[in-house]
PDB file of C-alpha atoms in Angstrom:
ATOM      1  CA  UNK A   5     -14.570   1.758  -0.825  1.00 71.00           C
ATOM      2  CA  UNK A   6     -14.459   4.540   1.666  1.00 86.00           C
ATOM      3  CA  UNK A   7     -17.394   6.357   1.746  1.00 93.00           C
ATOM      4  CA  UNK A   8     -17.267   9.776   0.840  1.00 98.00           C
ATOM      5  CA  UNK A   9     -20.224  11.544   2.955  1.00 98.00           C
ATOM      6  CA  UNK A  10     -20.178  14.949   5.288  1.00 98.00           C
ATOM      7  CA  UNK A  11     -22.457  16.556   7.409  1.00 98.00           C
ATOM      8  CA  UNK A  12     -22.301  20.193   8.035  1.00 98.00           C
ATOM      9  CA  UNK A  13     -24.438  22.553   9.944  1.00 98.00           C
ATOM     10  CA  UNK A  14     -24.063  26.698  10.511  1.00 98.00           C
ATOM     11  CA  UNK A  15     -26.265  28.596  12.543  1.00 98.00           C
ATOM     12  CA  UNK A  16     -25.706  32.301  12.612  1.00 98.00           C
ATOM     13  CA  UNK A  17     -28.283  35.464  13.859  1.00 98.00           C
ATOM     14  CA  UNK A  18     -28.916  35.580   9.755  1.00 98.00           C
ATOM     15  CA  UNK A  19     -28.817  31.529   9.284  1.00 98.00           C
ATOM     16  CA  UNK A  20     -29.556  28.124  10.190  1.00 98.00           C
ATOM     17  CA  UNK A  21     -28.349  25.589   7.330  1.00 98.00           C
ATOM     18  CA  UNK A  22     -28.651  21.745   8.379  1.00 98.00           C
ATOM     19  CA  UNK A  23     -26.592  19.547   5.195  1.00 98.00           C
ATOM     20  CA  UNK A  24     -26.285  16.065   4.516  1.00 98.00           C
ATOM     21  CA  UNK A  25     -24.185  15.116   1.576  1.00 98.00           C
ATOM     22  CA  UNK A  26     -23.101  12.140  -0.494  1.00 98.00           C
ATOM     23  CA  UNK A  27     -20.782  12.510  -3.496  1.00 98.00           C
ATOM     24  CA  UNK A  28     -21.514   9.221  -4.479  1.00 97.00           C
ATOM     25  CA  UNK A  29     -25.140   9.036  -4.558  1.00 97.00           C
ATOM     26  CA  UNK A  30     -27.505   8.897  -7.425  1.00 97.00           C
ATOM     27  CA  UNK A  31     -28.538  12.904  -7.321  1.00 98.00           C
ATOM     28  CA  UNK A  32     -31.310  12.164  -4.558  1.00 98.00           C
ATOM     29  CA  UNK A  33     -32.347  15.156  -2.894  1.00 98.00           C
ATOM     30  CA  UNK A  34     -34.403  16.774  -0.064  1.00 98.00           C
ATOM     31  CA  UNK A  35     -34.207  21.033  -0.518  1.00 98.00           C
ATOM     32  CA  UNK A  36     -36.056  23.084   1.871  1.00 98.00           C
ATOM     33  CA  UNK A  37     -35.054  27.062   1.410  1.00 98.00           C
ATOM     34  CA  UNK A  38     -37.473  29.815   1.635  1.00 98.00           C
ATOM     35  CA  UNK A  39     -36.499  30.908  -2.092  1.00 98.00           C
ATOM     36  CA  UNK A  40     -38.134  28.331  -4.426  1.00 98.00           C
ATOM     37  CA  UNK A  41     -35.905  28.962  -7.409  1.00 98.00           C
ATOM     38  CA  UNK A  42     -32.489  28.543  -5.375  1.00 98.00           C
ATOM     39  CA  UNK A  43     -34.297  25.129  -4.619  1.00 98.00           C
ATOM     40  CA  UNK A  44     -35.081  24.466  -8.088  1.00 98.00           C
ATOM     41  CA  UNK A  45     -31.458  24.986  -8.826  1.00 98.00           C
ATOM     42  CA  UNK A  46     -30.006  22.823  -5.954  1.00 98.00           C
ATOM     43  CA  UNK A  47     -32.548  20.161  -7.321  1.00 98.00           C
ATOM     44  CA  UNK A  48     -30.351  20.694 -10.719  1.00 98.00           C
ATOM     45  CA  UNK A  49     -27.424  20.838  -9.050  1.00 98.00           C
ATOM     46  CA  UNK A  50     -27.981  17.114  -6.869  1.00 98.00           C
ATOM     47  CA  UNK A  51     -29.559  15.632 -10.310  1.00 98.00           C
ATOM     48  CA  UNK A  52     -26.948  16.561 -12.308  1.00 98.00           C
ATOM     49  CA  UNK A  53     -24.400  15.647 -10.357  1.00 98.00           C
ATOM     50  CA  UNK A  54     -25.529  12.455  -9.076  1.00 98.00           C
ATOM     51  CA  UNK A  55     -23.939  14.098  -5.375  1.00 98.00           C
ATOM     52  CA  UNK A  56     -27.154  13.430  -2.849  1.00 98.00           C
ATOM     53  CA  UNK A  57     -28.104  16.637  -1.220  1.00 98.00           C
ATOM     54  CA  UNK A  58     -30.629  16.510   1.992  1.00 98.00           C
ATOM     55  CA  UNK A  59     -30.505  20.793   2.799  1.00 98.00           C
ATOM     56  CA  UNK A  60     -32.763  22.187   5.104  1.00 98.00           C
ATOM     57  CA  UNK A  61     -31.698  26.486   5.336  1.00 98.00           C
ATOM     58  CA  UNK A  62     -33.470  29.068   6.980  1.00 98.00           C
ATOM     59  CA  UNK A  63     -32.828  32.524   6.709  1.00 98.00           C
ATOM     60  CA  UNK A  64     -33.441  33.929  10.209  1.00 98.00           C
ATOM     61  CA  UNK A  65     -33.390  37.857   9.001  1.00 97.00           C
ATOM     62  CA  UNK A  66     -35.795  36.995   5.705  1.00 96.00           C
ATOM     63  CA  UNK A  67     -32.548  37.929   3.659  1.00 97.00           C
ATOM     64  CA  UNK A  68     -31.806  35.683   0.725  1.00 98.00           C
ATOM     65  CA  UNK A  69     -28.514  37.694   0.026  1.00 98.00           C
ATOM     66  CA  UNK A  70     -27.498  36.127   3.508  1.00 98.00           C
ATOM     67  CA  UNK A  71     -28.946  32.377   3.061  1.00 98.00           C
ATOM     68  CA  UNK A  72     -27.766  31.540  -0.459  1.00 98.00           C
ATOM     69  CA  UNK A  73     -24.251  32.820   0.462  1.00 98.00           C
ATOM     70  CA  UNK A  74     -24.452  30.376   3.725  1.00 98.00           C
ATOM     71  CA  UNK A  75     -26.095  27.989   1.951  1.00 98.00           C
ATOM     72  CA  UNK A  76     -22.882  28.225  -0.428  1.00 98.00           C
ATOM     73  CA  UNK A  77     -20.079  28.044   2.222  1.00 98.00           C
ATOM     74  CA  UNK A  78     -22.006  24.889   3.771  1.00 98.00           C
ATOM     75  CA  UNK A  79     -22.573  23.543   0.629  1.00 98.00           C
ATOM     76  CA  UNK A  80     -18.348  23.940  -0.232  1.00 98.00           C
ATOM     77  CA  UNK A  81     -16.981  22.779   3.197  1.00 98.00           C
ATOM     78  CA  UNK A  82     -19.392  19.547   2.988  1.00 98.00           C
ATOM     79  CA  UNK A  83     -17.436  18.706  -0.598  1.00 98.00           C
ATOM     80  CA  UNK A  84     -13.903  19.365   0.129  1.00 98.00           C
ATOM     81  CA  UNK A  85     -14.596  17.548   3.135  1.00 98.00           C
ATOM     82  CA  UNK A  86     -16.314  14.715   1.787  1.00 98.00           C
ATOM     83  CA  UNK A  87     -13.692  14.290  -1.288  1.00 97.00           C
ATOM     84  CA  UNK A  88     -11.375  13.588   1.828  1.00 94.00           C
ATOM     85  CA  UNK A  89      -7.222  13.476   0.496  1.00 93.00           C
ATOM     86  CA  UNK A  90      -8.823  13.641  -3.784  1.00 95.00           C
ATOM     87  CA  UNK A  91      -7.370  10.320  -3.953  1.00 95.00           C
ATOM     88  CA  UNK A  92      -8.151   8.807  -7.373  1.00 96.00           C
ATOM     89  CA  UNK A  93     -10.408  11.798  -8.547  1.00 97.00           C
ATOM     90  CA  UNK A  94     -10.595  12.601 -12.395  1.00 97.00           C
ATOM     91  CA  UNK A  95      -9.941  16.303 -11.110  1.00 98.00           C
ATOM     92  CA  UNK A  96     -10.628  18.301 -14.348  1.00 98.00           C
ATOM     93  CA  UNK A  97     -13.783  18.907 -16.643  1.00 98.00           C
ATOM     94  CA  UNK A  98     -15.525  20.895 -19.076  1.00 98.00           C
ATOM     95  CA  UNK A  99     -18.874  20.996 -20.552  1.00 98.00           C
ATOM     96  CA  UNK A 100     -20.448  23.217 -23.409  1.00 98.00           C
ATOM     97  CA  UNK A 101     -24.278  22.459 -22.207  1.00 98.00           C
ATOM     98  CA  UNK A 102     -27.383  23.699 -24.038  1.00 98.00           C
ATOM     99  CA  UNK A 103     -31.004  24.973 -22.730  1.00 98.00           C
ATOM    100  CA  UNK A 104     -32.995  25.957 -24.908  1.00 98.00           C
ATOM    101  CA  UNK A 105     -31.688  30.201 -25.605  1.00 98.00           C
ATOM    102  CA  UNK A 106     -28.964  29.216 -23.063  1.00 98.00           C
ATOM    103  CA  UNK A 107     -25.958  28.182 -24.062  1.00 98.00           C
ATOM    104  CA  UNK A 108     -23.035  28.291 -21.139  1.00 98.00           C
ATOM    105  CA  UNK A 109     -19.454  26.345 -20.876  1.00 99.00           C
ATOM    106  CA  UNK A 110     -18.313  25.297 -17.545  1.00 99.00           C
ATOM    107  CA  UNK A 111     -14.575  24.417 -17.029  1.00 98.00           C
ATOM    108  CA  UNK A 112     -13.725  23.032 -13.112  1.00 98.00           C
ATOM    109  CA  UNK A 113     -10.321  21.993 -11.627  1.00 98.00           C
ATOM    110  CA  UNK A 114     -10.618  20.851  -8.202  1.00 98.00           C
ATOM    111  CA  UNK A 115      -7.453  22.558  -7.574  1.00 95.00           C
ATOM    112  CA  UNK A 116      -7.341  23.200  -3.474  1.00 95.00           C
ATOM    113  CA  UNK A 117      -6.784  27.354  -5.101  1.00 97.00           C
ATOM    114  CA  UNK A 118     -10.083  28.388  -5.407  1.00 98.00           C
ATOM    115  CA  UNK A 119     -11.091  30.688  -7.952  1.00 98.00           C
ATOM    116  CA  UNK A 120     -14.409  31.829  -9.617  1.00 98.00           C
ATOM    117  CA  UNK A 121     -14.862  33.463 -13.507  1.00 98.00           C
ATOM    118  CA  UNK A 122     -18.407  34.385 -14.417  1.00 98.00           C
ATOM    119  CA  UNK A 123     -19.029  36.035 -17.636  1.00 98.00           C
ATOM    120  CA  UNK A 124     -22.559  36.749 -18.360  1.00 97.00           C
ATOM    121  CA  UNK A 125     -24.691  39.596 -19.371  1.00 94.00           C
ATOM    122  CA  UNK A 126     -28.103  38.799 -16.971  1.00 96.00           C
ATOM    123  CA  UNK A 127     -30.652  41.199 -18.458  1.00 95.00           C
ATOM    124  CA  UNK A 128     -33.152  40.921 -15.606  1.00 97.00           C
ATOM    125  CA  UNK A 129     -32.545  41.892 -12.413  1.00 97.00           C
ATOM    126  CA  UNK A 130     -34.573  39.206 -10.665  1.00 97.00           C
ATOM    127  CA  UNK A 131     -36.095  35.500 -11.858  1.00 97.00           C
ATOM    128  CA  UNK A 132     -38.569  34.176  -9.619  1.00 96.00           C
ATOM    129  CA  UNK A 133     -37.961  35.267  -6.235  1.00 98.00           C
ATOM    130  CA  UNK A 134     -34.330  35.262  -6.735  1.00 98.00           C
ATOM    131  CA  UNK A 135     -32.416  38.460  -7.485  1.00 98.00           C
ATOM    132  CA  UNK A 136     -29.936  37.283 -10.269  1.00 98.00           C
ATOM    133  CA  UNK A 137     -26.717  39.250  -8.568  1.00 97.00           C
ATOM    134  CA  UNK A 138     -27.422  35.930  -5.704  1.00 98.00           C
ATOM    135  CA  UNK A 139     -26.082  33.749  -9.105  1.00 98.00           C
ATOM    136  CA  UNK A 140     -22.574  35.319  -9.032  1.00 98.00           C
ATOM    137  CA  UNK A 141     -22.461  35.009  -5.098  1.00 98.00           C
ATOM    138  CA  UNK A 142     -23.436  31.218  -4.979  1.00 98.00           C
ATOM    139  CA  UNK A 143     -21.138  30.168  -6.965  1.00 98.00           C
ATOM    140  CA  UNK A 144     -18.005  32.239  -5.629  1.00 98.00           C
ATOM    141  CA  UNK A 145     -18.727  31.329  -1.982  1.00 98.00           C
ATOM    142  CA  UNK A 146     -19.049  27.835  -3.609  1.00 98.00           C
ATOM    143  CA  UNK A 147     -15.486  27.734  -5.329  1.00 98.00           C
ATOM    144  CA  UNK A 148     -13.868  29.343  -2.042  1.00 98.00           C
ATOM    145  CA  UNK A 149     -15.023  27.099   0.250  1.00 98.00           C
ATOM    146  CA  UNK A 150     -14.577  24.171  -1.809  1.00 98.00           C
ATOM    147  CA  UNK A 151     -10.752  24.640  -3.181  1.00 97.00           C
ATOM    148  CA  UNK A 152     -12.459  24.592  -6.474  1.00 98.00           C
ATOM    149  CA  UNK A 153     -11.175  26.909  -9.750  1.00 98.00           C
ATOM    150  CA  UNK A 154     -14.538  27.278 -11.477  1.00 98.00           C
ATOM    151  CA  UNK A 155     -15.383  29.298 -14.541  1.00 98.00           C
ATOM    152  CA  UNK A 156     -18.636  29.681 -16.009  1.00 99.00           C
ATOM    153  CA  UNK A 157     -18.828  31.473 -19.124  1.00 98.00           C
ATOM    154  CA  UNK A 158     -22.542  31.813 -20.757  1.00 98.00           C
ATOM    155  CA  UNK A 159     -21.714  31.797 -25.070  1.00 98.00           C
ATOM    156  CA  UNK A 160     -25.288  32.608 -25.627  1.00 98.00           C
ATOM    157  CA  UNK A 161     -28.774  33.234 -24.565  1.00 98.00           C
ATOM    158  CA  UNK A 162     -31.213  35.980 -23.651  1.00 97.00           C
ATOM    159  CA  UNK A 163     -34.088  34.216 -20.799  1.00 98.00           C
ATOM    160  CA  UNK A 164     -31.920  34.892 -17.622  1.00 98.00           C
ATOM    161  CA  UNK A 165     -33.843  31.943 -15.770  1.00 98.00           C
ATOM    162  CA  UNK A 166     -32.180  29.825 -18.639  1.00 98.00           C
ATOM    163  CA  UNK A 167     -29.210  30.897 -18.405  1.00 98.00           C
ATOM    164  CA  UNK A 168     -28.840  30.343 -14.597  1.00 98.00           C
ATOM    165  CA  UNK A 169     -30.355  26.822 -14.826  1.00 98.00           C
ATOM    166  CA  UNK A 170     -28.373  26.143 -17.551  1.00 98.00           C
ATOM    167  CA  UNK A 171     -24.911  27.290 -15.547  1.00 98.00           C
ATOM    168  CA  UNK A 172     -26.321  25.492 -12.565  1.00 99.00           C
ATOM    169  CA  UNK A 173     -26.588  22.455 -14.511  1.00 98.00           C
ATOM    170  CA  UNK A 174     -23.399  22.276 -16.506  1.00 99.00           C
ATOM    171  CA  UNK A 175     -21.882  23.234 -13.105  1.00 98.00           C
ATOM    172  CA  UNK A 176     -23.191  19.730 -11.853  1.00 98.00           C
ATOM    173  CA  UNK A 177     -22.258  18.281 -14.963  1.00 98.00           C
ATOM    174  CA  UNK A 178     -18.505  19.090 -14.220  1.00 98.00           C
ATOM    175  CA  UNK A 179     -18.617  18.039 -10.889  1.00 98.00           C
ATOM    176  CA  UNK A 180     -20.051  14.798 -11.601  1.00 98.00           C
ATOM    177  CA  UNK A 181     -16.998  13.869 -14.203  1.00 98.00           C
ATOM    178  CA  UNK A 182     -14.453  16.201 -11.813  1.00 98.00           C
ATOM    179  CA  UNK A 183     -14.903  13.593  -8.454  1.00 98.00           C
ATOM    180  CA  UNK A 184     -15.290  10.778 -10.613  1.00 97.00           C
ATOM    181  CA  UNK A 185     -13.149   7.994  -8.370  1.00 96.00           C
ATOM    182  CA  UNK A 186     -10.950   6.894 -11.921  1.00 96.00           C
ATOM    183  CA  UNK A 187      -7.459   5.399  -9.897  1.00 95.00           C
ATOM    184  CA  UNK A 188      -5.576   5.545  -6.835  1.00 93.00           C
ATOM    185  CA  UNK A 189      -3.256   8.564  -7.288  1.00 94.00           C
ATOM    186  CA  UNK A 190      -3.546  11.810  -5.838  1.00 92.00           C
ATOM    187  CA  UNK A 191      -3.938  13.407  -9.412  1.00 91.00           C
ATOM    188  CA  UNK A 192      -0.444  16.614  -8.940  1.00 91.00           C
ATOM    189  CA  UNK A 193       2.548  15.795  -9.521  1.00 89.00           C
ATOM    190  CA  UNK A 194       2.964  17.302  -5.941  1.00 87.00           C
ATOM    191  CA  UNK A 195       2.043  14.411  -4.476  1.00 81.00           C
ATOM    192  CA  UNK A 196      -0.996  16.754  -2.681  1.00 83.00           C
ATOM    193  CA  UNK A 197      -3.396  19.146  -4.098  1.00 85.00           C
TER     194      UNK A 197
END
């Protein structure tokens, strides 16, 4: 089986992201960021996915705007590079996934036409040390960089750090069934996605 692993790095005047990834680990991970809920999340994200994630980011200009956005476009190149041709990948998924208050469906398509549909009402302006508008950005710079058509819809819920987990974590959820190795076809009846 061919391994499906990437290593990406991007050092910028605002950035310096070093990434190891594995899409077919066992959700292993090693997050260093200087925003300790975006690591929390990223620990979600690698568990819930069972896609290893060693991630060491600094943001260079102390802005988190700038690093979670990097950390995002990293992130995105290191999986449509590591999921090589998509030969043999289950491609589509969809989760309804509880959290306590939280209740949020994810639907993903690893599609090669990226897209990104958030629908929540966030009534906090920050969790943690993480300003909530940072949720939206992930996530988009995510599905852009990855060819992915992700939508994240949140059905119900009112703790905003719930909410985000739970998207985080239904996000990983999808991805975990999406690159799923289940035959040998390129799954378009292009022949390519």
């Amino acid at each position: 089986m061919i391994k499906r692993l990437s290593n990406k790095t991007r050092t910028t005047k605002e950035t310096d992201i070093k990434l190891k990834l594995n899409l077919d680990g066992s959700g292993n991970y090693k997050i260093k960021t200087p925003c300790e809920f975006f690591n929390h999340m990223l620990e979600c994200l690698s568990a819930h996915s069972s896609i290893d994630i060693d991630l060491e980011a600094k943001a260079l200009d102390n802005n988190f705007h700038h690093l979670i956005e990097d950390c995002a476009i990293v992130m995105g190149l290191a999986i449509n590079e590591a999921l090589l041709d998509k030969r043999g990948i289950k491609r589509y998924s969809s989760i309804i996934l509880p959290m306590d208050d939280a209740l949020v469906l994810c639907a993903l398509d690893i599609s090669q036409r990226p897209y990104f549909k958030l629908s929540a009402d966030l009534k906090d302006e920050k969790t943690q040390d993480f300003e909530t508008v940072l949720f939206y950005h992930f996530f988009n710079t995510l599905a852009m960089n990855s060819g992915f058509c992700l939508h994240i819809k949140v059905l119900d819920g009112f703790d905003t750090h719930h909410i985000i987990e739970a998207s985080f974590k239904a996000a990983a959820q999808c991805m975990y069934e999406s690159i799923k190795i289940v035959n040998d076809r390129i799954p378009s009846t292009k022949g390519q996605l």
